[in-house]
Amino acid sequence: MEKELSPLKTRDSDDSDDEDFFTYQDDSFAVTALGNVNGIVDRLYRLSFKIRNPATRIGFTKARNYQEVDESTGVDLIRILAAFNLQHVEQVFLRLQRDLQSEDVKEHFLVKRLARANTRRRQQFKQWKSHRTKIEANSKHAQKFNLLIPSSKVPKEGAIQTLKATRIITQPAPSMPSTATRVDPAIANFDDAASVISSSTHAIFTRKPSLALEIPQLPRKLRLQKDFECPYCHRLCSGRTSNPQTWNHHVLRDLRPYICTYEECKDGDQQYDSFKERINHETHHHRITRRCGEHLGESFLSLNEWREHIASYHLDSTGVNDVDITEFDSVPSEKERSCPICAEEALSHEHVGYHLQQLALFALPRSTGLEEDSAPGDNASAATADDLERGQLNDSDMSSLSDDERWPPEAVYGVHFNDVGNMLADLDPFQLAHDHRHIDDGWHVIYNPKLPRMLDIELRYSFSRNSVICCVTFSIDGQFVAIGYKQHATIYEVETGSETATFRVGDDLDDGTMYVRGLSFDSGKLYLAIGSEDKLIRVFHTESRKLQITLVGHGSYVSAVTFVPNSYLLLSGSKDGTARLWDYQTGVEKVKSFTAESVNAVATSPNGRLLAAGCLDSTARIWNLEGELLVTLSGHEGHNDGIFNLNFSPEGRSVATSSLDKTCKIWDLDTKTVLGKGAEIKQTLVGHKNFVLTSKFTHDGRWILICSKDQGIQIWDPVTYDAVLRTDGHEESVISLDTSPTDNYFASASGDKTMKIWRLVASPPLEG
């Protein structure tokens, strides 16, 4: 409790009674008293937030009885919405479980239960809106009535007025258990610094930020207000609720998305206030193993099986139990079950929770009358002809629904494939059919649903270090892979995943913040070149692990290094704006080429005749070994932001540039380039939602791999320029990747402090 404010300042002295208390306050007595009143009003105002907070509301019984009939047509809109909700859930199950038949889906207990839950949610939102409208109308009527009352009719102070109440009779709704009827002491916390809704109550289950739930944003005009009325539940919300994460939790609190997913549940229609309460219910009521005291070798996972056992073995001729069936051994079941919604095997509670959240969002009103900035799905405000045909709703029924209610199912659960293009990050693997996804432990693959599945990925190894991993490179024979991170470079054997060597750069006086930015093996894999933030390039012998030479000359940190094939030359790039060609045997600088800005990447053609540098000024430059500038890759079709990486194709006829403008461009090189006459853009690959950080051809030129700050890796066909698949296995930016020069391995390095080794494999033909 806060201390009561006092308008007086007192002293613990003997003569305190003789002193004027006004000398101990800066403001007048009236101002101080007014401050006290404001403080009391402020506390009452904050109390109103707690009272009207959705976390403290009681059950939904009034909403369950809400009815709405169209006056012009006599159509029961709630009935139409119920049918519409059922069709939506049916389509979701058919999309996620391809082996289900339409007849099976129509009789599926969970389909019906989820549809009923969405109907109740729609009733609740309508009831909240209706209640708000009535209050507003009564308020206006009261104001008008007060203005019309003659002064002689105004009751005198202290007079008692008897009012005749008007009874509103409604049919009582069936009693339902409600977890909201219990008082949670945490909810009663009146500390204004506390969060509005605990994030642990409604976790938003998604593996990647790009897979986040499509929860509409709070309208901008409400975000700018100190306090606002929620456009869905019409309750007064603190300005802190406008925080995106808090707003998402508030919306989920309104939806109450969690229900029991077990068929035999007697309270199957109960909507739980939190994810934790649903888990507690399922764990203690359904995920238990029952053991009979007389038949110790048998156990029963379902309540129905247990009842059948009692009926078969423990009922006497009169139908009375010959054992006390209330006393039996019951322990939590360790048996995993497949997802009841998408049928994926042995998945977590969070996985099911995500499905429940996504399905519940279908009931969210799509129109609040406040939209001036679009939210996800706002462009889908009406049902299409396909929706009518699939849903089997007739035109007259659909015409009775508002645009809000005719929102098509695909806009909520699943993205229109035709609208995605190569932006595979916009697809949620939990919403895709089995043949368009692969979900594994900590990583998943999305296959382009518009293309035949021709390629797959295997995760072979994952390695963790103590810092961000900035770069990764394969040896020329593909047997080893090296990574660069804080003050170190480490080499691993690809086939076994064993660590073979670690090299430390810097000295003991280093503050521990220096990173290795560039790595390269020479053609004979005898040497490993390491470029680091201390402006130096160190060349180590990979077998003796001894430092062979240190190349000194750059004026800022070294961002990239690469050996020139079949020579004793090493190319480096630096933040100092130069690319330099070195003789790494003697340490002599052979060529120094100046660029406009920082050099982020360097590369050499497979035959070693061309040198390339990607720069922060949005251009790439190509030289010959003599340092003559042949061509600058730029222009109105070029990148509009810095180039972070570049690589030649295996035959040397193309260059792929990766840019902070979120694109990869493929440039066509031919004899004109060698003669200094330019290069042309073959294609711009657009498919990532953030910076494109590395692009690399496979050893046979069959695929292009691109990694991004959006935490994903996409694999592209360089002939059709389609993204065939995307894999997400890192929790931060995928900074660097490299492909094996000899086989189908590739490696990725990330800001999540891990390096992963993957393998491309031909996808088996799909059954059927």
mmCIF file of N, CA and C in Angstrom, residues 648-764:
data_model
loop_
_atom_site.group_PDB
_atom_site.id
_atom_site.type_symbol
_atom_site.label_atom_id
_atom_site.label_comp_id
_atom_site.label_asym_id
_atom_site.label_seq_id
_atom_site.Cartn_x
_atom_site.Cartn_y
_atom_site.Cartn_z
ATOM 1 N N PHE A 648 31.427 -16.177 -57.158
ATOM 2 C CA PHE A 648 31.358 -16.590 -58.554
ATOM 3 C C PHE A 648 30.646 -17.936 -58.659
ATOM 4 N N SER A 649 30.020 -18.169 -59.822
ATOM 5 C CA SER A 649 29.449 -19.481 -60.110
ATOM 6 C C SER A 649 30.592 -20.446 -60.430
ATOM 7 N N PRO A 650 30.357 -21.776 -60.374
ATOM 8 C CA PRO A 650 31.439 -22.748 -60.572
ATOM 9 C C PRO A 650 32.148 -22.614 -61.916
ATOM 10 N N GLU A 651 31.431 -22.229 -62.973
ATOM 11 C CA GLU A 651 32.072 -22.080 -64.279
ATOM 12 C C GLU A 651 32.621 -20.681 -64.495
ATOM 13 N N GLY A 652 32.363 -19.774 -63.539
ATOM 14 C CA GLY A 652 32.920 -18.431 -63.610
ATOM 15 C C GLY A 652 32.174 -17.472 -64.508
ATOM 16 N N ARG A 653 31.005 -17.828 -64.983
ATOM 17 C CA ARG A 653 30.271 -16.964 -65.914
ATOM 18 C C ARG A 653 29.246 -16.068 -65.226
ATOM 19 N N SER A 654 29.033 -16.280 -63.943
ATOM 20 C CA SER A 654 28.056 -15.472 -63.217
ATOM 21 C C SER A 654 28.631 -15.083 -61.858
ATOM 22 N N VAL A 655 28.100 -13.977 -61.327
ATOM 23 C CA VAL A 655 28.432 -13.536 -59.982
ATOM 24 C C VAL A 655 27.121 -13.296 -59.246
ATOM 25 N N ALA A 656 27.031 -13.814 -58.033
ATOM 26 C CA ALA A 656 25.866 -13.575 -57.181
ATOM 27 C C ALA A 656 26.267 -12.576 -56.104
ATOM 28 N N THR A 657 25.526 -11.481 -56.015
ATOM 29 C CA THR A 657 25.790 -10.455 -55.003
ATOM 30 C C THR A 657 24.647 -10.427 -53.990
ATOM 31 N N SER A 658 25.012 -10.362 -52.715
ATOM 32 C CA SER A 658 24.034 -10.333 -51.624
ATOM 33 C C SER A 658 24.038 -8.949 -51.011
ATOM 34 N N SER A 659 22.841 -8.407 -50.762
ATOM 35 C CA SER A 659 22.771 -7.005 -50.374
ATOM 36 C C SER A 659 21.863 -6.779 -49.169
ATOM 37 N N LEU A 660 22.127 -5.650 -48.520
ATOM 38 C CA LEU A 660 21.280 -5.215 -47.419
ATOM 39 C C LEU A 660 19.927 -4.718 -47.911
ATOM 40 N N ASP A 661 19.735 -4.656 -49.247
ATOM 41 C CA ASP A 661 18.421 -4.289 -49.781
ATOM 42 C C ASP A 661 17.479 -5.481 -49.860
ATOM 43 N N LYS A 662 17.870 -6.609 -49.226
ATOM 44 C CA LYS A 662 17.063 -7.829 -49.091
ATOM 45 C C LYS A 662 16.971 -8.629 -50.386
ATOM 46 N N THR A 663 17.867 -8.374 -51.328
ATOM 47 C CA THR A 663 17.842 -9.113 -52.588
ATOM 48 C C THR A 663 19.199 -9.736 -52.879
ATOM 49 N N CYS A 664 19.165 -10.726 -53.757
ATOM 50 C CA CYS A 664 20.374 -11.287 -54.361
ATOM 51 C C CYS A 664 20.254 -11.074 -55.864
ATOM 52 N N LYS A 665 21.310 -10.572 -56.482
ATOM 53 C CA LYS A 665 21.300 -10.350 -57.931
ATOM 54 C C LYS A 665 22.318 -11.266 -58.593
ATOM 55 N N ILE A 666 21.912 -11.842 -59.709
ATOM 56 C CA ILE A 666 22.778 -12.703 -60.503
ATOM 57 C C ILE A 666 23.239 -11.890 -61.720
ATOM 58 N N TRP A 667 24.547 -11.696 -61.844
ATOM 59 C CA TRP A 667 25.132 -10.910 -62.928
ATOM 60 C C TRP A 667 25.756 -11.848 -63.948
ATOM 61 N N ASP A 668 25.549 -11.549 -65.212
ATOM 62 C CA ASP A 668 26.074 -12.364 -66.307
ATOM 63 C C ASP A 668 27.424 -11.810 -66.732
ATOM 64 N N LEU A 669 28.467 -12.635 -66.619
ATOM 65 C CA LEU A 669 29.812 -12.248 -67.039
ATOM 66 C C LEU A 669 30.180 -13.035 -68.291
ATOM 67 N N ASP A 670 30.842 -12.387 -69.238
ATOM 68 C CA ASP A 670 31.336 -13.084 -70.418
ATOM 69 C C ASP A 670 32.647 -12.431 -70.836
ATOM 70 N N THR A 671 33.056 -12.654 -72.065
ATOM 71 C CA THR A 671 34.326 -12.097 -72.529
ATOM 72 C C THR A 671 34.318 -10.586 -72.491
ATOM 73 N N LYS A 672 33.129 -9.975 -72.580
ATOM 74 C CA LYS A 672 33.067 -8.518 -72.524
ATOM 75 C C LYS A 672 33.540 -8.003 -71.176
ATOM 76 N N THR A 673 33.295 -8.782 -70.134
ATOM 77 C CA THR A 673 33.737 -8.360 -68.812
ATOM 78 C C THR A 673 35.256 -8.334 -68.731
ATOM 79 N N VAL A 674 35.890 -9.377 -69.276
ATOM 80 C CA VAL A 674 37.349 -9.437 -69.262
ATOM 81 C C VAL A 674 37.938 -8.281 -70.061
ATOM 82 N N LEU A 675 37.222 -7.849 -71.085
ATOM 83 C CA LEU A 675 37.689 -6.726 -71.901
ATOM 84 C C LEU A 675 37.274 -5.383 -71.325
ATOM 85 N N GLY A 676 36.625 -5.411 -70.175
ATOM 86 C CA GLY A 676 36.229 -4.167 -69.535
ATOM 87 C C GLY A 676 35.015 -3.515 -70.148
ATOM 88 N N LYS A 677 34.123 -4.298 -70.700
ATOM 89 C CA LYS A 677 32.956 -3.731 -71.379
ATOM 90 C C LYS A 677 31.642 -3.958 -70.633
ATOM 91 N N GLY A 678 31.721 -4.414 -69.387
ATOM 92 C CA GLY A 678 30.489 -4.452 -68.604
ATOM 93 C C GLY A 678 29.927 -5.825 -68.358
ATOM 94 N N ALA A 679 28.805 -5.838 -67.625
ATOM 95 C CA ALA A 679 28.089 -7.062 -67.278
ATOM 96 C C ALA A 679 26.614 -6.735 -67.172
ATOM 97 N N GLU A 680 25.768 -7.742 -67.327
ATOM 98 C CA GLU A 680 24.331 -7.542 -67.289
ATOM 99 C C GLU A 680 23.714 -8.343 -66.149
ATOM 100 N N ILE A 681 22.610 -7.824 -65.615
ATOM 101 C CA ILE A 681 21.886 -8.544 -64.572
ATOM 102 C C ILE A 681 21.015 -9.616 -65.223
ATOM 103 N N LYS A 682 21.185 -10.852 -64.786
ATOM 104 C CA LYS A 682 20.352 -11.933 -65.286
ATOM 105 C C LYS A 682 19.035 -12.010 -64.522
ATOM 106 N N GLN A 683 19.107 -11.835 -63.199
ATOM 107 C CA GLN A 683 17.900 -11.971 -62.391
ATOM 108 C C GLN A 683 18.114 -11.353 -61.014
ATOM 109 N N THR A 684 17.033 -10.830 -60.468
ATOM 110 C CA THR A 684 17.028 -10.374 -59.079
ATOM 111 C C THR A 684 16.155 -11.327 -58.281
ATOM 112 N N LEU A 685 16.734 -11.944 -57.249
ATOM 113 C CA LEU A 685 16.020 -12.920 -56.435
ATOM 114 C C LEU A 685 15.471 -12.220 -55.198
ATOM 115 N N VAL A 686 14.156 -12.192 -55.093
ATOM 116 C CA VAL A 686 13.474 -11.541 -53.971
ATOM 117 C C VAL A 686 12.699 -12.609 -53.216
ATOM 118 N N GLY A 687 13.068 -12.837 -51.969
ATOM 119 C CA GLY A 687 12.375 -13.873 -51.204
ATOM 120 C C GLY A 687 12.633 -13.819 -49.716
ATOM 121 N N HIS A 688 13.473 -12.870 -49.299
ATOM 122 C CA HIS A 688 13.776 -12.760 -47.871
ATOM 123 C C HIS A 688 13.167 -11.488 -47.306
ATOM 124 N N LYS A 689 12.902 -11.517 -45.998
ATOM 125 C CA LYS A 689 12.225 -10.417 -45.327
ATOM 126 C C LYS A 689 13.199 -9.467 -44.636
ATOM 127 N N ASN A 690 14.502 -9.750 -44.736
ATOM 128 C CA ASN A 690 15.498 -8.880 -44.125
ATOM 129 C C ASN A 690 16.782 -8.975 -44.943
ATOM 130 N N PHE A 691 17.867 -8.395 -44.434
ATOM 131 C CA PHE A 691 19.119 -8.334 -45.175
ATOM 132 C C PHE A 691 19.499 -9.702 -45.728
ATOM 133 N N VAL A 692 19.919 -9.745 -46.996
ATOM 134 C CA VAL A 692 20.513 -10.947 -47.570
ATOM 135 C C VAL A 692 22.011 -10.869 -47.306
ATOM 136 N N LEU A 693 22.552 -11.834 -46.557
ATOM 137 C CA LEU A 693 23.913 -11.723 -46.051
ATOM 138 C C LEU A 693 24.923 -12.574 -46.810
ATOM 139 N N THR A 694 24.513 -13.691 -47.372
ATOM 140 C CA THR A 694 25.427 -14.520 -48.157
ATOM 141 C C THR A 694 24.634 -15.272 -49.212
ATOM 142 N N SER A 695 25.224 -15.412 -50.393
ATOM 143 C CA SER A 695 24.655 -16.246 -51.458
ATOM 144 C C SER A 695 25.784 -17.072 -52.052
ATOM 145 N N LYS A 696 25.528 -18.349 -52.285
ATOM 146 C CA LYS A 696 26.587 -19.250 -52.751
ATOM 147 C C LYS A 696 26.016 -20.318 -53.663
ATOM 148 N N PHE A 697 26.694 -20.583 -54.787
ATOM 149 C CA PHE A 697 26.317 -21.668 -55.685
ATOM 150 C C PHE A 697 26.807 -22.996 -55.100
ATOM 151 N N THR A 698 26.073 -24.071 -55.391
ATOM 152 C CA THR A 698 26.583 -25.397 -55.057
ATOM 153 C C THR A 698 27.703 -25.752 -56.025
ATOM 154 N N HIS A 699 28.453 -26.796 -55.689
ATOM 155 C CA HIS A 699 29.663 -27.129 -56.462
ATOM 156 C C HIS A 699 29.353 -27.453 -57.917
ATOM 157 N N ASP A 700 28.132 -27.963 -58.191
ATOM 158 C CA ASP A 700 27.756 -28.306 -59.561
ATOM 159 C C ASP A 700 26.927 -27.214 -60.233
ATOM 160 N N GLY A 701 26.694 -26.106 -59.534
ATOM 161 C CA GLY A 701 25.917 -25.012 -60.103
ATOM 162 C C GLY A 701 24.432 -25.274 -60.172
ATOM 163 N N ARG A 702 23.967 -26.374 -59.562
ATOM 164 C CA ARG A 702 22.549 -26.742 -59.676
ATOM 165 C C ARG A 702 21.663 -25.857 -58.817
ATOM 166 N N TRP A 703 22.179 -25.368 -57.688
ATOM 167 C CA TRP A 703 21.368 -24.579 -56.772
ATOM 168 C C TRP A 703 22.129 -23.345 -56.305
ATOM 169 N N ILE A 704 21.362 -22.352 -55.870
ATOM 170 C CA ILE A 704 21.919 -21.183 -55.194
ATOM 171 C C ILE A 704 21.348 -21.156 -53.789
ATOM 172 N N LEU A 705 22.230 -21.070 -52.790
ATOM 173 C CA LEU A 705 21.803 -20.999 -51.398
ATOM 174 C C LEU A 705 21.959 -19.567 -50.911
ATOM 175 N N ILE A 706 20.931 -19.052 -50.254
ATOM 176 C CA ILE A 706 20.934 -17.671 -49.767
ATOM 177 C C ILE A 706 20.525 -17.676 -48.299
ATOM 178 N N CYS A 707 21.298 -16.986 -47.475
ATOM 179 C CA CYS A 707 20.942 -16.853 -46.062
ATOM 180 C C CYS A 707 20.701 -15.388 -45.735
ATOM 181 N N SER A 708 19.980 -15.152 -44.640
ATOM 182 C CA SER A 708 19.483 -13.807 -44.374
ATOM 183 C C SER A 708 19.407 -13.514 -42.886
ATOM 184 N N LYS A 709 19.254 -12.249 -42.614
ATOM 185 C CA LYS A 709 19.010 -11.819 -41.244
ATOM 186 C C LYS A 709 17.633 -12.268 -40.758
ATOM 187 N N ASP A 710 16.756 -12.709 -41.668
ATOM 188 C CA ASP A 710 15.438 -13.200 -41.259
ATOM 189 C C ASP A 710 15.511 -14.615 -40.674
ATOM 190 N N GLN A 711 16.756 -15.103 -40.446
ATOM 191 C CA GLN A 711 17.035 -16.354 -39.752
ATOM 192 C C GLN A 711 16.812 -17.592 -40.607
ATOM 193 N N GLY A 712 16.587 -17.418 -41.888
ATOM 194 C CA GLY A 712 16.321 -18.552 -42.754
ATOM 195 C C GLY A 712 17.331 -18.690 -43.874
ATOM 196 N N ILE A 713 17.317 -19.873 -44.489
ATOM 197 C CA ILE A 713 18.122 -20.177 -45.670
ATOM 198 C C ILE A 713 17.177 -20.648 -46.758
ATOM 199 N N GLN A 714 17.235 -20.035 -47.920
ATOM 200 C CA GLN A 714 16.405 -20.466 -49.046
ATOM 201 C C GLN A 714 17.291 -21.008 -50.160
ATOM 202 N N ILE A 715 16.791 -22.040 -50.814
ATOM 203 C CA ILE A 715 17.523 -22.669 -51.913
ATOM 204 C C ILE A 715 16.767 -22.396 -53.204
ATOM 205 N N TRP A 716 17.487 -21.890 -54.187
ATOM 206 C CA TRP A 716 16.893 -21.401 -55.430
ATOM 207 C C TRP A 716 17.378 -22.218 -56.616
ATOM 208 N N ASP A 717 16.524 -22.301 -57.610
ATOM 209 C CA ASP A 717 16.875 -22.896 -58.891
ATOM 210 C C ASP A 717 17.429 -21.780 -59.780
ATOM 211 N N PRO A 718 18.714 -21.841 -60.205
ATOM 212 C CA PRO A 718 19.288 -20.749 -60.997
ATOM 213 C C PRO A 718 18.810 -20.710 -62.443
ATOM 214 N N VAL A 719 17.992 -21.678 -62.824
ATOM 215 C CA VAL A 719 17.444 -21.680 -64.187
ATOM 216 C C VAL A 719 16.059 -21.039 -64.202
ATOM 217 N N THR A 720 15.199 -21.486 -63.291
ATOM 218 C CA THR A 720 13.840 -20.934 -63.224
ATOM 219 C C THR A 720 13.737 -19.758 -62.259
ATOM 220 N N TYR A 721 14.749 -19.608 -61.396
ATOM 221 C CA TYR A 721 14.779 -18.559 -60.362
ATOM 222 C C TYR A 721 13.601 -18.677 -59.391
ATOM 223 N N ASP A 722 13.227 -19.918 -59.106
ATOM 224 C CA ASP A 722 12.220 -20.189 -58.085
ATOM 225 C C ASP A 722 12.908 -20.618 -56.791
ATOM 226 N N ALA A 723 12.363 -20.203 -55.666
ATOM 227 C CA ALA A 723 12.804 -20.705 -54.370
ATOM 228 C C ALA A 723 12.128 -22.044 -54.144
ATOM 229 N N VAL A 724 12.901 -23.121 -54.110
ATOM 230 C CA VAL A 724 12.310 -24.453 -54.026
ATOM 231 C C VAL A 724 12.011 -24.843 -52.579
ATOM 232 N N LEU A 725 12.799 -24.321 -51.637
ATOM 233 C CA LEU A 725 12.528 -24.617 -50.230
ATOM 234 C C LEU A 725 13.203 -23.591 -49.344
ATOM 235 N N ARG A 726 12.804 -23.600 -48.103
ATOM 236 C CA ARG A 726 13.391 -22.746 -47.072
ATOM 237 C C ARG A 726 13.554 -23.578 -45.803
ATOM 238 N N THR A 727 14.688 -23.418 -45.147
ATOM 239 C CA THR A 727 14.892 -24.073 -43.865
ATOM 240 C C THR A 727 15.174 -23.032 -42.795
ATOM 241 N N ASP A 728 14.596 -23.238 -41.624
ATOM 242 C CA ASP A 728 14.811 -22.390 -40.457
ATOM 243 C C ASP A 728 15.319 -23.277 -39.332
ATOM 244 N N GLY A 729 16.569 -23.050 -38.941
ATOM 245 C CA GLY A 729 17.142 -23.823 -37.859
ATOM 246 C C GLY A 729 17.944 -22.994 -36.889
ATOM 247 N N HIS A 730 18.087 -21.719 -37.198
ATOM 248 C CA HIS A 730 18.818 -20.808 -36.322
ATOM 249 C C HIS A 730 17.841 -19.867 -35.631
ATOM 250 N N GLU A 731 18.253 -19.364 -34.479
ATOM 251 C CA GLU A 731 17.404 -18.475 -33.703
ATOM 252 C C GLU A 731 17.787 -17.016 -33.864
ATOM 253 N N GLU A 732 18.858 -16.741 -34.602
ATOM 254 C CA GLU A 732 19.275 -15.373 -34.908
ATOM 255 C C GLU A 732 19.664 -15.311 -36.380
ATOM 256 N N SER A 733 20.194 -14.168 -36.795
ATOM 257 C CA SER A 733 20.592 -13.977 -38.184
ATOM 258 C C SER A 733 21.532 -15.086 -38.650
ATOM 259 N N VAL A 734 21.317 -15.564 -39.872
ATOM 260 C CA VAL A 734 22.265 -16.487 -40.495
ATOM 261 C C VAL A 734 23.264 -15.612 -41.245
ATOM 262 N N ILE A 735 24.431 -15.419 -40.659
ATOM 263 C CA ILE A 735 25.383 -14.425 -41.146
ATOM 264 C C ILE A 735 26.161 -14.922 -42.349
ATOM 265 N N SER A 736 26.543 -16.189 -42.325
ATOM 266 C CA SER A 736 27.425 -16.710 -43.371
ATOM 267 C C SER A 736 27.051 -18.145 -43.688
ATOM 268 N N LEU A 737 27.274 -18.528 -44.934
ATOM 269 C CA LEU A 737 27.154 -19.938 -45.307
ATOM 270 C C LEU A 737 28.170 -20.236 -46.392
ATOM 271 N N ASP A 738 28.499 -21.510 -46.522
ATOM 272 C CA ASP A 738 29.398 -21.955 -47.581
ATOM 273 C C ASP A 738 28.957 -23.328 -48.028
ATOM 274 N N THR A 739 29.200 -23.629 -49.301
ATOM 275 C CA THR A 739 28.871 -24.929 -49.865
ATOM 276 C C THR A 739 30.149 -25.712 -50.100
ATOM 277 N N SER A 740 30.054 -27.014 -49.944
ATOM 278 C CA SER A 740 31.223 -27.857 -50.142
ATOM 279 C C SER A 740 31.649 -27.847 -51.608
ATOM 280 N N PRO A 741 32.957 -27.752 -51.896
ATOM 281 C CA PRO A 741 33.421 -27.755 -53.294
ATOM 282 C C PRO A 741 33.320 -29.113 -53.965
ATOM 283 N N THR A 742 32.998 -30.176 -53.204
ATOM 284 C CA THR A 742 33.040 -31.520 -53.786
ATOM 285 C C THR A 742 31.748 -32.314 -53.678
ATOM 286 N N ASP A 743 30.874 -31.971 -52.726
ATOM 287 C CA ASP A 743 29.666 -32.784 -52.558
ATOM 288 C C ASP A 743 28.503 -31.892 -52.147
ATOM 289 N N ASN A 744 27.473 -32.485 -51.544
ATOM 290 C CA ASN A 744 26.234 -31.763 -51.284
ATOM 291 C C ASN A 744 26.108 -31.224 -49.860
ATOM 292 N N TYR A 745 27.213 -31.102 -49.152
ATOM 293 C CA TYR A 745 27.173 -30.497 -47.825
ATOM 294 C C TYR A 745 27.167 -28.976 -47.936
ATOM 295 N N PHE A 746 26.558 -28.337 -46.956
ATOM 296 C CA PHE A 746 26.744 -26.902 -46.782
ATOM 297 C C PHE A 746 26.707 -26.587 -45.300
ATOM 298 N N ALA A 747 27.280 -25.455 -44.936
ATOM 299 C CA ALA A 747 27.387 -25.070 -43.524
ATOM 300 C C ALA A 747 26.863 -23.657 -43.357
ATOM 301 N N SER A 748 26.257 -23.395 -42.192
ATOM 302 C CA SER A 748 25.701 -22.076 -41.895
ATOM 303 C C SER A 748 26.199 -21.604 -40.536
ATOM 304 N N ALA A 749 26.499 -20.313 -40.438
ATOM 305 C CA ALA A 749 26.974 -19.702 -39.196
ATOM 306 C C ALA A 749 26.019 -18.594 -38.806
ATOM 307 N N SER A 750 25.782 -18.465 -37.490
ATOM 308 C CA SER A 750 24.695 -17.592 -37.057
ATOM 309 C C SER A 750 25.061 -16.759 -35.838
ATOM 310 N N GLY A 751 24.269 -15.712 -35.660
ATOM 311 C CA GLY A 751 24.365 -14.889 -34.471
ATOM 312 C C GLY A 751 23.882 -15.601 -33.226
ATOM 313 N N ASP A 752 23.272 -16.780 -33.372
ATOM 314 C CA ASP A 752 22.840 -17.543 -32.193
ATOM 315 C C ASP A 752 23.974 -18.384 -31.609
ATOM 316 N N LYS A 753 25.214 -18.148 -32.108
ATOM 317 C CA LYS A 753 26.438 -18.790 -31.596
ATOM 318 C C LYS A 753 26.542 -20.252 -32.006
ATOM 319 N N THR A 754 25.891 -20.628 -33.095
ATOM 320 C CA THR A 754 25.982 -22.002 -33.576
ATOM 321 C C THR A 754 26.409 -22.038 -35.030
ATOM 322 N N MET A 755 27.044 -23.144 -35.387
ATOM 323 C CA MET A 755 27.322 -23.476 -36.786
ATOM 324 C C MET A 755 26.697 -24.841 -37.051
ATOM 325 N N LYS A 756 26.009 -24.954 -38.147
ATOM 326 C CA LYS A 756 25.333 -26.204 -38.475
ATOM 327 C C LYS A 756 25.832 -26.712 -39.824
ATOM 328 N N ILE A 757 26.010 -28.019 -39.902
ATOM 329 C CA ILE A 757 26.381 -28.676 -41.157
ATOM 330 C C ILE A 757 25.157 -29.429 -41.672
ATOM 331 N N TRP A 758 24.786 -29.123 -42.911
ATOM 332 C CA TRP A 758 23.604 -29.698 -43.538
ATOM 333 C C TRP A 758 24.023 -30.511 -44.766
ATOM 334 N N ARG A 759 23.072 -31.285 -45.261
ATOM 335 C CA ARG A 759 23.316 -32.055 -46.480
ATOM 336 C C ARG A 759 22.085 -32.010 -47.364
ATOM 337 N N LEU A 760 22.308 -31.686 -48.628
ATOM 338 C CA LEU A 760 21.235 -31.692 -49.614
ATOM 339 C C LEU A 760 21.068 -33.098 -50.164
ATOM 340 N N VAL A 761 19.831 -33.549 -50.232
ATOM 341 C CA VAL A 761 19.544 -34.878 -50.777
ATOM 342 C C VAL A 761 18.368 -34.755 -51.733
ATOM 343 N N ALA A 762 18.345 -35.652 -52.707
ATOM 344 C CA ALA A 762 17.223 -35.680 -53.640
ATOM 345 C C ALA A 762 15.979 -36.113 -52.900
ATOM 346 N N SER A 763 14.886 -35.424 -53.123
ATOM 347 C CA SER A 763 13.645 -35.735 -52.429
ATOM 348 C C SER A 763 13.018 -36.976 -53.035
ATOM 349 N N PRO A 764 12.594 -37.948 -52.217
ATOM 350 C CA PRO A 764 11.939 -39.146 -52.760
ATOM 351 C C PRO A 764 10.597 -38.778 -53.367
#
